[in-house]
Amino acid sequence: MSTPDMLSSEADLLYSEAEDDLRAAVRSLLADRCPPSAVLAEAERRRPYDPALWRSLAVEMGTAGLLVPDKLGGQGATAREAAVVLEELGRSVAPVPYLTSGVLAVSALLGCDTDEEQVARLLGALAEGRAVGALALPLSTAPGGAPPATVTAGADGALSGRIGGVAGAVGADVLLVPAEGPDGYGLYAVDIDAPGITGGGGGVTGGVTVEPLTSLDLTRPLAALHFAQAPARRLAGPDRARAAVGRALMAGAGLLASEQLGLAEWCLAETVRHTKERHQFGRPIGSFQALKHRMARLWLGLVSARAAARHAADALAADSLEVPIAVAVAQSYCARVAVHAAEECVQLHGGIGMTWEHPAHLYLKRAKSDEIALGTPGRHREALAGLVDLPAPVG
Amino acid sequence: MSTDTEQVTADGLRDRVRQLVAEHPVATTARLDFLRARFDAGLAWVHYPVGLGGLGAPRSLQSVVDAELGAAGAPDNDPRRIGIGLGMAAPTILGFGTDEQRTRLLRPLWTGEEVWCQLFSEPGAGSDLAALGTRAARDGDTWVIDGQKVWTSSAHLARWAILIARTDPDLPKHRGISYFICDMTDPGVEVRPLRQITGEAEFNEVFLTGVRIPDSRRLGEVGEGWKVAQTTLMNERVAIGGGRVPREGGMIGRIATVWRERPELRTHDLHQRLLGLWVEAEAARLAGERLRQQLAMGQPGPEGSAMKLAFARLNQEISGLEVELLGEEGLLYDDWTLRRPELVDFTGREAGYRYLRAKGNSIEGGTSEVLLNIVAERVLGLPSEPRTDKDLPWKDLPR
């Protein structure tokens, strides 16, 4: 087998003018409303996300519906534009449910039958920012099909079971739950009637308990979901549900690379800024080659990371045959670049980089969580072994 | 043929190519005659001025000409063989040469009739090229050159060399250098092959003993040679950037093929490392493709230096892994015979050769360490290295 290249050679790896405009708008909003000090304060407030910021971003700027076609209430844009939004959100480790609602939940719904009224209605609500959704799977789930369901659906449609480590569930209005029903795998919607669960005790609503977990990443809280005869509506049955979940995981993993890119860019820029200002031994520490070369290497990683992330976004936008390879390359490469950049950011800041008050830790925690999110780099490399015909040894 | 430079369009170029091919049929015209006619028609490098092989057209239109001539089966000037002339000497002659120099030198340079080499590096001046010690002493209307140059590709084939030499040792190092064109057939020029770790002699040492260069073959003002050399070196980095590469197009394709064809060599450890390098090679390839798209859109960026750094490291790691993968065969080498290749192919020959040749990738055209400094200072804006030798007269530098 030779690897397919014809499609990748046509990929547009640049940013269009419209994409640059979108970036400028999102960046300006975040610079104003989501500086590092605000992110830390928000994390300490223990709210699932900043509702005012989310409203501006999702509703007023319309980013929540970028992936949703116009006729379903969205903006009719593509993964390329969503990727630009994620770059900016990564750059500011913004505590908003864009990846979990605007990408994962929306993509899962787009894989259902959008001619069905309940699917269209839900998509419209998410696209317009009237509701926040979450795909009820552990954030660590890798793409490559749908994982076995840990929740079962009864004949009456009520769900029972547990799902751990779900991102974006605290504060969500609706959960999209993969469950094994009487006639097979399905995707179910569970409404959470009392949004804004607060405190550490969790809440019980209609048979679902959303139990907040103490997560490594302070800006993307996780929860365990407990379903006890929770009433649910089936959105897709065995014919579509697996593909819908697989599609969502693939889009999420591919676009997460852009978040990682933006995050790494902030880490490098901040490290350069600090080392130009900080003097020791009578010189700015950024003039020492031992430090300079480390920052130059980070920049090299960013150059390739940007190309890989753009390639994945472009492939997803075109729904091309390249998607699985492009996503696996982007995710295995960008995850590592982001972690490396955040680790270097901490180290090259010296003592201040270890403190709670300096934002470097917010980035490190996001980068390390993102590395595990939607498949570790190793999982993606193993996927590539099959995709590009580099098989593992037998035995 | 018209030499009207106004509004050269892609269609206009296609017309010119058709006219060239009509007047000089590919099947019945000797290669060199065709290349000369192409140069005279302004289709050699369309962004060059009229009369010097070009039409003063945008550089991006060259691909139109190349595609048309390729389709017509026309011979090319074997650019890989004359890369130093095309990539370094030509832009410098164009930028700093007199009309007489440009007219005499550019046509045979482009057709490949006259090969060029570069006499810059010295045993005592590598990364710190401006410290060079080859002397150019004035004697009336000529300059007398004495010194030693090294790492000179194609010196044994070259008719001409671009040469930088010290004309004033009393000035600080950057200010006492002048730039010359050296006739490699002149008395006092001695070229010796320099054997490398691969066993072959791709480069040469060049000894210059009392070589007399007329002042009319100086490029730029006396003492301005460093500035002139910047043009040359800038173009070298552009030239090393490269064109479109398909997936698995470089060194990674060789090891991937071995992996697919030789299942008995596979181990889990090698598999993990191979996949890691495959991802890095693919990401670097995409970065190169992105850079190409930026250039095509007229948005040049600093990413070119990233490409050279990335490929140097990847070529070394991938070829090293391939030798290891081959195991027992990796203990063998194809041929240690001293050869003097005209062309260098980094992915050519066997894994052992590739492994050894790749060691040069992080040294030639700027060491990776120097390039990292350049990225840090020029791209990231970090403070520069302390330069204690900047204002000292060259003759007083410690050495």
PDB file of N, CA, C and O in Angstrom, chain A residues 199-262:
ATOM      1  N   GLY A 199     -20.727  24.257  43.913  1.00  0.00           N
ATOM      2  CA  GLY A 199     -20.158  23.591  45.081  1.00  0.00           C
ATOM      3  C   GLY A 199     -19.607  22.224  44.735  1.00  0.00           C
ATOM      4  O   GLY A 199     -19.602  21.808  43.580  1.00  0.00           O
ATOM      5  N   GLY A 200     -19.124  21.537  45.751  1.00  0.00           N
ATOM      6  CA  GLY A 200     -18.476  20.250  45.508  1.00  0.00           C
ATOM      7  C   GLY A 200     -19.401  19.082  45.727  1.00  0.00           C
ATOM      8  O   GLY A 200     -19.027  17.938  45.515  1.00  0.00           O
ATOM      9  N   GLY A 201     -20.614  19.320  46.131  1.00  0.00           N
ATOM     10  CA  GLY A 201     -21.488  18.218  46.519  1.00  0.00           C
ATOM     11  C   GLY A 201     -22.209  17.557  45.365  1.00  0.00           C
ATOM     12  O   GLY A 201     -22.767  16.490  45.518  1.00  0.00           O
ATOM     13  N   GLY A 202     -22.210  18.188  44.221  1.00  0.00           N
ATOM     14  CA  GLY A 202     -22.937  17.631  43.089  1.00  0.00           C
ATOM     15  C   GLY A 202     -24.423  17.895  43.243  1.00  0.00           C
ATOM     16  O   GLY A 202     -24.894  18.457  44.227  1.00  0.00           O
ATOM     17  N   GLY A 203     -25.173  17.521  42.236  1.00  0.00           N
ATOM     18  CA  GLY A 203     -26.610  17.736  42.305  1.00  0.00           C
ATOM     19  C   GLY A 203     -27.322  16.578  41.655  1.00  0.00           C
ATOM     20  O   GLY A 203     -26.766  15.914  40.797  1.00  0.00           O
ATOM     21  N   VAL A 204     -28.522  16.328  42.050  1.00  0.00           N
ATOM     22  CA  VAL A 204     -29.296  15.238  41.461  1.00  0.00           C
ATOM     23  C   VAL A 204     -30.474  15.857  40.719  1.00  0.00           C
ATOM     24  O   VAL A 204     -31.254  16.599  41.296  1.00  0.00           O
ATOM     25  N   THR A 205     -30.552  15.616  39.414  1.00  0.00           N
ATOM     26  CA  THR A 205     -31.669  16.139  38.644  1.00  0.00           C
ATOM     27  C   THR A 205     -32.152  15.052  37.714  1.00  0.00           C
ATOM     28  O   THR A 205     -31.407  14.575  36.867  1.00  0.00           O
ATOM     29  N   GLY A 206     -33.354  14.668  37.872  1.00  0.00           N
ATOM     30  CA  GLY A 206     -33.991  13.712  36.984  1.00  0.00           C
ATOM     31  C   GLY A 206     -33.211  12.436  36.804  1.00  0.00           C
ATOM     32  O   GLY A 206     -33.138  11.900  35.720  1.00  0.00           O
ATOM     33  N   GLY A 207     -32.618  11.956  37.866  1.00  0.00           N
ATOM     34  CA  GLY A 207     -31.919  10.689  37.777  1.00  0.00           C
ATOM     35  C   GLY A 207     -30.480  10.786  37.303  1.00  0.00           C
ATOM     36  O   GLY A 207     -29.825   9.787  37.130  1.00  0.00           O
ATOM     37  N   VAL A 208     -29.970  12.001  37.064  1.00  0.00           N
ATOM     38  CA  VAL A 208     -28.545  12.158  36.705  1.00  0.00           C
ATOM     39  C   VAL A 208     -27.839  12.898  37.828  1.00  0.00           C
ATOM     40  O   VAL A 208     -28.334  13.926  38.280  1.00  0.00           O
ATOM     41  N   THR A 209     -26.729  12.387  38.250  1.00  0.00           N
ATOM     42  CA  THR A 209     -25.880  13.148  39.164  1.00  0.00           C
ATOM     43  C   THR A 209     -24.631  13.558  38.408  1.00  0.00           C
ATOM     44  O   THR A 209     -23.958  12.721  37.820  1.00  0.00           O
ATOM     45  N   VAL A 210     -24.392  14.861  38.407  1.00  0.00           N
ATOM     46  CA  VAL A 210     -23.166  15.375  37.801  1.00  0.00           C
ATOM     47  C   VAL A 210     -22.215  15.671  38.957  1.00  0.00           C
ATOM     48  O   VAL A 210     -22.413  16.631  39.698  1.00  0.00           O
ATOM     49  N   GLU A 211     -21.226  14.815  39.118  1.00  0.00           N
ATOM     50  CA  GLU A 211     -20.338  14.931  40.277  1.00  0.00           C
ATOM     51  C   GLU A 211     -19.034  15.616  39.857  1.00  0.00           C
ATOM     52  O   GLU A 211     -18.210  15.006  39.144  1.00  0.00           O
ATOM     53  N   PRO A 212     -18.839  16.885  40.238  1.00  0.00           N
ATOM     54  CA  PRO A 212     -17.604  17.560  39.837  1.00  0.00           C
ATOM     55  C   PRO A 212     -16.387  16.828  40.408  1.00  0.00           C
ATOM     56  O   PRO A 212     -16.401  16.407  41.568  1.00  0.00           O
ATOM     57  N   LEU A 213     -15.367  16.692  39.599  1.00  0.00           N
ATOM     58  CA  LEU A 213     -14.114  16.067  40.045  1.00  0.00           C
ATOM     59  C   LEU A 213     -13.063  17.156  40.212  1.00  0.00           C
ATOM     60  O   LEU A 213     -13.183  18.234  39.627  1.00  0.00           O
ATOM     61  N   THR A 214     -12.064  16.883  40.995  1.00  0.00           N
ATOM     62  CA  THR A 214     -10.949  17.824  41.096  1.00  0.00           C
ATOM     63  C   THR A 214      -9.995  17.508  39.945  1.00  0.00           C
ATOM     64  O   THR A 214      -9.341  16.472  39.934  1.00  0.00           O
ATOM     65  N   SER A 215      -9.971  18.392  38.958  1.00  0.00           N
ATOM     66  CA  SER A 215      -9.219  18.053  37.747  1.00  0.00           C
ATOM     67  C   SER A 215      -7.863  18.743  37.716  1.00  0.00           C
ATOM     68  O   SER A 215      -7.693  19.814  38.293  1.00  0.00           O
ATOM     69  N   LEU A 216      -6.917  18.125  37.027  1.00  0.00           N
ATOM     70  CA  LEU A 216      -5.580  18.701  36.863  1.00  0.00           C
ATOM     71  C   LEU A 216      -5.678  20.063  36.177  1.00  0.00           C
ATOM     72  O   LEU A 216      -5.020  21.018  36.571  1.00  0.00           O
ATOM     73  N   ASP A 217      -6.513  20.134  35.148  1.00  0.00           N
ATOM     74  CA  ASP A 217      -6.694  21.382  34.407  1.00  0.00           C
ATOM     75  C   ASP A 217      -7.767  22.214  35.100  1.00  0.00           C
ATOM     76  O   ASP A 217      -8.937  21.857  35.101  1.00  0.00           O
ATOM     77  N   LEU A 218      -7.335  23.355  35.677  1.00  0.00           N
ATOM     78  CA  LEU A 218      -8.286  24.195  36.426  1.00  0.00           C
ATOM     79  C   LEU A 218      -9.274  24.894  35.507  1.00  0.00           C
ATOM     80  O   LEU A 218     -10.280  25.426  35.959  1.00  0.00           O
ATOM     81  N   THR A 219      -8.953  24.946  34.205  1.00  0.00           N
ATOM     82  CA  THR A 219      -9.772  25.736  33.286  1.00  0.00           C
ATOM     83  C   THR A 219     -10.720  24.883  32.454  1.00  0.00           C
ATOM     84  O   THR A 219     -11.451  25.412  31.626  1.00  0.00           O
ATOM     85  N   ARG A 220     -10.668  23.572  32.614  1.00  0.00           N
ATOM     86  CA  ARG A 220     -11.599  22.701  31.896  1.00  0.00           C
ATOM     87  C   ARG A 220     -12.044  21.608  32.866  1.00  0.00           C
ATOM     88  O   ARG A 220     -11.503  20.498  32.873  1.00  0.00           O
ATOM     89  N   PRO A 221     -13.028  21.926  33.725  1.00  0.00           N
ATOM     90  CA  PRO A 221     -13.382  21.005  34.800  1.00  0.00           C
ATOM     91  C   PRO A 221     -13.990  19.704  34.282  1.00  0.00           C
ATOM     92  O   PRO A 221     -14.679  19.691  33.262  1.00  0.00           O
ATOM     93  N   LEU A 222     -13.726  18.643  35.015  1.00  0.00           N
ATOM     94  CA  LEU A 222     -14.247  17.320  34.669  1.00  0.00           C
ATOM     95  C   LEU A 222     -15.323  16.916  35.671  1.00  0.00           C
ATOM     96  O   LEU A 222     -15.402  17.454  36.770  1.00  0.00           O
ATOM     97  N   ALA A 223     -16.121  15.948  35.261  1.00  0.00           N
ATOM     98  CA  ALA A 223     -17.161  15.447  36.159  1.00  0.00           C
ATOM     99  C   ALA A 223     -17.367  13.963  35.901  1.00  0.00           C
ATOM    100  O   ALA A 223     -17.107  13.464  34.807  1.00  0.00           O
ATOM    101  N   ALA A 224     -17.856  13.281  36.940  1.00  0.00           N
ATOM    102  CA  ALA A 224     -18.336  11.907  36.755  1.00  0.00           C
ATOM    103  C   ALA A 224     -19.859  11.975  36.659  1.00  0.00           C
ATOM    104  O   ALA A 224     -20.496  12.740  37.389  1.00  0.00           O
ATOM    105  N   LEU A 225     -20.396  11.218  35.729  1.00  0.00           N
ATOM    106  CA  LEU A 225     -21.852  11.232  35.522  1.00  0.00           C
ATOM    107  C   LEU A 225     -22.441   9.916  36.020  1.00  0.00           C
ATOM    108  O   LEU A 225     -21.968   8.843  35.641  1.00  0.00           O
ATOM    109  N   HIS A 226     -23.444  10.026  36.863  1.00  0.00           N
ATOM    110  CA  HIS A 226     -24.129   8.839  37.381  1.00  0.00           C
ATOM    111  C   HIS A 226     -25.569   8.879  36.888  1.00  0.00           C
ATOM    112  O   HIS A 226     -26.301   9.826  37.173  1.00  0.00           O
ATOM    113  N   PHE A 227     -25.938   7.872  36.129  1.00  0.00           N
ATOM    114  CA  PHE A 227     -27.299   7.803  35.602  1.00  0.00           C
ATOM    115  C   PHE A 227     -28.069   6.734  36.372  1.00  0.00           C
ATOM    116  O   PHE A 227     -27.625   5.576  36.437  1.00  0.00           O
ATOM    117  N   ALA A 228     -29.182   7.114  36.968  1.00  0.00           N
ATOM    118  CA  ALA A 228     -30.017   6.147  37.686  1.00  0.00           C
ATOM    119  C   ALA A 228     -31.439   6.301  37.153  1.00  0.00           C
ATOM    120  O   ALA A 228     -32.172   7.192  37.572  1.00  0.00           O
ATOM    121  N   GLN A 229     -31.751   5.484  36.166  1.00  0.00           N
ATOM    122  CA  GLN A 229     -33.074   5.579  35.525  1.00  0.00           C
ATOM    123  C   GLN A 229     -33.354   7.015  35.064  1.00  0.00           C
ATOM    124  O   GLN A 229     -34.436   7.559  35.274  1.00  0.00           O
ATOM    125  N   ALA A 230     -32.322   7.599  34.430  1.00  0.00           N
ATOM    126  CA  ALA A 230     -32.481   8.981  33.978  1.00  0.00           C
ATOM    127  C   ALA A 230     -33.306   9.015  32.700  1.00  0.00           C
ATOM    128  O   ALA A 230     -32.982   8.317  31.741  1.00  0.00           O
ATOM    129  N   PRO A 231     -34.374   9.834  32.678  1.00  0.00           N
ATOM    130  CA  PRO A 231     -35.166   9.923  31.455  1.00  0.00           C
ATOM    131  C   PRO A 231     -34.328  10.486  30.310  1.00  0.00           C
ATOM    132  O   PRO A 231     -33.555  11.438  30.524  1.00  0.00           O
ATOM    133  N   ALA A 232     -34.484   9.914  29.129  1.00  0.00           N
ATOM    134  CA  ALA A 232     -33.654  10.331  27.998  1.00  0.00           C
ATOM    135  C   ALA A 232     -34.432  10.185  26.706  1.00  0.00           C
ATOM    136  O   ALA A 232     -35.392   9.422  26.640  1.00  0.00           O
ATOM    137  N   ARG A 233     -33.986  10.953  25.680  1.00  0.00           N
ATOM    138  CA  ARG A 233     -34.576  10.821  24.333  1.00  0.00           C
ATOM    139  C   ARG A 233     -33.512  10.236  23.423  1.00  0.00           C
ATOM    140  O   ARG A 233     -32.353  10.678  23.451  1.00  0.00           O
ATOM    141  N   ARG A 234     -33.901   9.279  22.591  1.00  0.00           N
ATOM    142  CA  ARG A 234     -32.904   8.709  21.693  1.00  0.00           C
ATOM    143  C   ARG A 234     -32.778   9.584  20.443  1.00  0.00           C
ATOM    144  O   ARG A 234     -33.752   9.848  19.763  1.00  0.00           O
ATOM    145  N   LEU A 235     -31.527  10.032  20.166  1.00  0.00           N
ATOM    146  CA  LEU A 235     -31.275  10.891  18.999  1.00  0.00           C
ATOM    147  C   LEU A 235     -30.857  10.082  17.783  1.00  0.00           C
ATOM    148  O   LEU A 235     -31.085  10.480  16.645  1.00  0.00           O
ATOM    149  N   ALA A 236     -30.174   8.962  18.030  1.00  0.00           N
ATOM    150  CA  ALA A 236     -29.723   8.123  16.916  1.00  0.00           C
ATOM    151  C   ALA A 236     -29.658   6.690  17.392  1.00  0.00           C
ATOM    152  O   ALA A 236     -29.308   6.422  18.540  1.00  0.00           O
ATOM    153  N   GLY A 237     -30.002   5.786  16.509  1.00  0.00           N
ATOM    154  CA  GLY A 237     -29.978   4.369  16.824  1.00  0.00           C
ATOM    155  C   GLY A 237     -28.746   3.701  16.264  1.00  0.00           C
ATOM    156  O   GLY A 237     -27.782   4.376  15.860  1.00  0.00           O
ATOM    157  N   PRO A 238     -28.763   2.369  16.232  1.00  0.00           N
ATOM    158  CA  PRO A 238     -27.572   1.619  15.834  1.00  0.00           C
ATOM    159  C   PRO A 238     -27.058   1.993  14.445  1.00  0.00           C
ATOM    160  O   PRO A 238     -25.858   1.885  14.187  1.00  0.00           O
ATOM    161  N   ASP A 239     -27.945   2.470  13.572  1.00  0.00           N
ATOM    162  CA  ASP A 239     -27.500   2.770  12.204  1.00  0.00           C
ATOM    163  C   ASP A 239     -26.588   3.991  12.133  1.00  0.00           C
ATOM    164  O   ASP A 239     -25.756   4.081  11.236  1.00  0.00           O
ATOM    165  N   ARG A 240     -26.732   4.941  13.053  1.00  0.00           N
ATOM    166  CA  ARG A 240     -25.953   6.187  12.929  1.00  0.00           C
ATOM    167  C   ARG A 240     -25.123   6.526  14.154  1.00  0.00           C
ATOM    168  O   ARG A 240     -24.183   7.326  14.036  1.00  0.00           O
ATOM    169  N   ALA A 241     -25.496   6.007  15.305  1.00  0.00           N
ATOM    170  CA  ALA A 241     -24.926   6.531  16.549  1.00  0.00           C
ATOM    171  C   ALA A 241     -23.412   6.343  16.616  1.00  0.00           C
ATOM    172  O   ALA A 241     -22.674   7.251  17.009  1.00  0.00           O
ATOM    173  N   ARG A 242     -22.941   5.156  16.215  1.00  0.00           N
ATOM    174  CA  ARG A 242     -21.492   4.923  16.304  1.00  0.00           C
ATOM    175  C   ARG A 242     -20.719   5.895  15.422  1.00  0.00           C
ATOM    176  O   ARG A 242     -19.713   6.468  15.823  1.00  0.00           O
ATOM    177  N   ALA A 243     -21.215   6.048  14.204  1.00  0.00           N
ATOM    178  CA  ALA A 243     -20.535   6.958  13.276  1.00  0.00           C
ATOM    179  C   ALA A 243     -20.560   8.387  13.807  1.00  0.00           C
ATOM    180  O   ALA A 243     -19.578   9.132  13.667  1.00  0.00           O
ATOM    181  N   ALA A 244     -21.704   8.754  14.417  1.00  0.00           N
ATOM    182  CA  ALA A 244     -21.820  10.124  14.933  1.00  0.00           C
ATOM    183  C   ALA A 244     -20.801  10.365  16.047  1.00  0.00           C
ATOM    184  O   ALA A 244     -20.135  11.410  16.090  1.00  0.00           O
ATOM    185  N   VAL A 245     -20.674   9.393  16.945  1.00  0.00           N
ATOM    186  CA  VAL A 245     -19.708   9.530  18.043  1.00  0.00           C
ATOM    187  C   VAL A 245     -18.278   9.513  17.491  1.00  0.00           C
ATOM    188  O   VAL A 245     -17.425  10.328  17.883  1.00  0.00           O
ATOM    189  N   GLY A 246     -18.008   8.624  16.551  1.00  0.00           N
ATOM    190  CA  GLY A 246     -16.670   8.545  15.957  1.00  0.00           C
ATOM    191  C   GLY A 246     -16.294   9.841  15.264  1.00  0.00           C
ATOM    192  O   GLY A 246     -15.164  10.333  15.377  1.00  0.00           O
ATOM    193  N   ARG A 247     -17.252  10.401  14.570  1.00  0.00           N
ATOM    194  CA  ARG A 247     -17.029  11.654  13.851  1.00  0.00           C
ATOM    195  C   ARG A 247     -16.714  12.792  14.821  1.00  0.00           C
ATOM    196  O   ARG A 247     -15.830  13.621  14.579  1.00  0.00           O
ATOM    197  N   ALA A 248     -17.454  12.822  15.928  1.00  0.00           N
ATOM    198  CA  ALA A 248     -17.233  13.878  16.921  1.00  0.00           C
ATOM    199  C   ALA A 248     -15.839  13.767  17.530  1.00  0.00           C
ATOM    200  O   ALA A 248     -15.131  14.767  17.690  1.00  0.00           O
ATOM    201  N   LEU A 249     -15.439  12.533  17.855  1.00  0.00           N
ATOM    202  CA  LEU A 249     -14.115  12.349  18.456  1.00  0.00           C
ATOM    203  C   LEU A 249     -13.017  12.744  17.471  1.00  0.00           C
ATOM    204  O   LEU A 249     -11.997  13.332  17.847  1.00  0.00           O
ATOM    205  N   MET A 250     -13.227  12.426  16.195  1.00  0.00           N
ATOM    206  CA  MET A 250     -12.222  12.761  15.175  1.00  0.00           C
ATOM    207  C   MET A 250     -12.107  14.279  15.024  1.00  0.00           C
ATOM    208  O   MET A 250     -10.999  14.834  14.997  1.00  0.00           O
ATOM    209  N   ALA A 251     -13.251  14.946  14.928  1.00  0.00           N
ATOM    210  CA  ALA A 251     -13.232  16.414  14.804  1.00  0.00           C
ATOM    211  C   ALA A 251     -12.603  17.042  16.043  1.00  0.00           C
ATOM    212  O   ALA A 251     -11.783  17.965  15.948  1.00  0.00           O
ATOM    213  N   GLY A 252     -12.985  16.514  17.212  1.00  0.00           N
ATOM    214  CA  GLY A 252     -12.443  17.066  18.452  1.00  0.00           C
ATOM    215  C   GLY A 252     -10.934  16.923  18.517  1.00  0.00           C
ATOM    216  O   GLY A 252     -10.217  17.876  18.844  1.00  0.00           O
ATOM    217  N   ALA A 253     -10.441  15.732  18.188  1.00  0.00           N
ATOM    218  CA  ALA A 253      -8.993  15.500  18.249  1.00  0.00           C
ATOM    219  C   ALA A 253      -8.263  16.381  17.247  1.00  0.00           C
ATOM    220  O   ALA A 253      -7.221  16.964  17.556  1.00  0.00           O
ATOM    221  N   GLY A 254      -8.807  16.486  16.051  1.00  0.00           N
ATOM    222  CA  GLY A 254      -8.155  17.301  15.020  1.00  0.00           C
ATOM    223  C   GLY A 254      -8.110  18.764  15.404  1.00  0.00           C
ATOM    224  O   GLY A 254      -7.098  19.446  15.204  1.00  0.00           O
ATOM    225  N   LEU A 255      -9.208  19.268  15.967  1.00  0.00           N
ATOM    226  CA  LEU A 255      -9.260  20.693  16.304  1.00  0.00           C
ATOM    227  C   LEU A 255      -8.547  21.005  17.614  1.00  0.00           C
ATOM    228  O   LEU A 255      -8.082  22.126  17.825  1.00  0.00           O
ATOM    229  N   LEU A 256      -8.436  20.012  18.476  1.00  0.00           N
ATOM    230  CA  LEU A 256      -7.665  20.217  19.704  1.00  0.00           C
ATOM    231  C   LEU A 256      -6.231  20.618  19.365  1.00  0.00           C
ATOM    232  O   LEU A 256      -5.579  21.368  20.112  1.00  0.00           O
ATOM    233  N   ALA A 257      -5.726  20.155  18.233  1.00  0.00           N
ATOM    234  CA  ALA A 257      -4.362  20.517  17.819  1.00  0.00           C
ATOM    235  C   ALA A 257      -4.224  22.025  17.690  1.00  0.00           C
ATOM    236  O   ALA A 257      -3.171  22.591  17.985  1.00  0.00           O
ATOM    237  N   SER A 258      -5.277  22.695  17.247  1.00  0.00           N
ATOM    238  CA  SER A 258      -5.208  24.154  17.112  1.00  0.00           C
ATOM    239  C   SER A 258      -5.198  24.831  18.481  1.00  0.00           C
ATOM    240  O   SER A 258      -4.522  25.845  18.677  1.00  0.00           O
ATOM    241  N   GLU A 259      -5.953  24.274  19.425  1.00  0.00           N
ATOM    242  CA  GLU A 259      -5.888  24.804  20.790  1.00  0.00           C
ATOM    243  C   GLU A 259      -4.462  24.663  21.328  1.00  0.00           C
ATOM    244  O   GLU A 259      -3.911  25.568  21.955  1.00  0.00           O
ATOM    245  N   GLN A 260      -3.863  23.494  21.069  1.00  0.00           N
ATOM    246  CA  GLN A 260      -2.498  23.243  21.548  1.00  0.00           C
ATOM    247  C   GLN A 260      -1.514  24.214  20.899  1.00  0.00           C
ATOM    248  O   GLN A 260      -0.578  24.694  21.542  1.00  0.00           O
ATOM    249  N   LEU A 261      -1.734  24.502  19.625  1.00  0.00           N
ATOM    250  CA  LEU A 261      -0.877  25.456  18.919  1.00  0.00           C
ATOM    251  C   LEU A 261      -0.944  26.837  19.581  1.00  0.00           C
ATOM    252  O   LEU A 261       0.085  27.449  19.875  1.00  0.00           O
ATOM    253  N   GLY A 262      -2.159  27.309  19.816  1.00  0.00           N
ATOM    254  CA  GLY A 262      -2.320  28.629  20.429  1.00  0.00           C
ATOM    255  C   GLY A 262      -1.712  28.686  21.820  1.00  0.00           C
ATOM    256  O   GLY A 262      -1.050  29.657  22.193  1.00  0.00           O
TER     257      GLY A 262
END
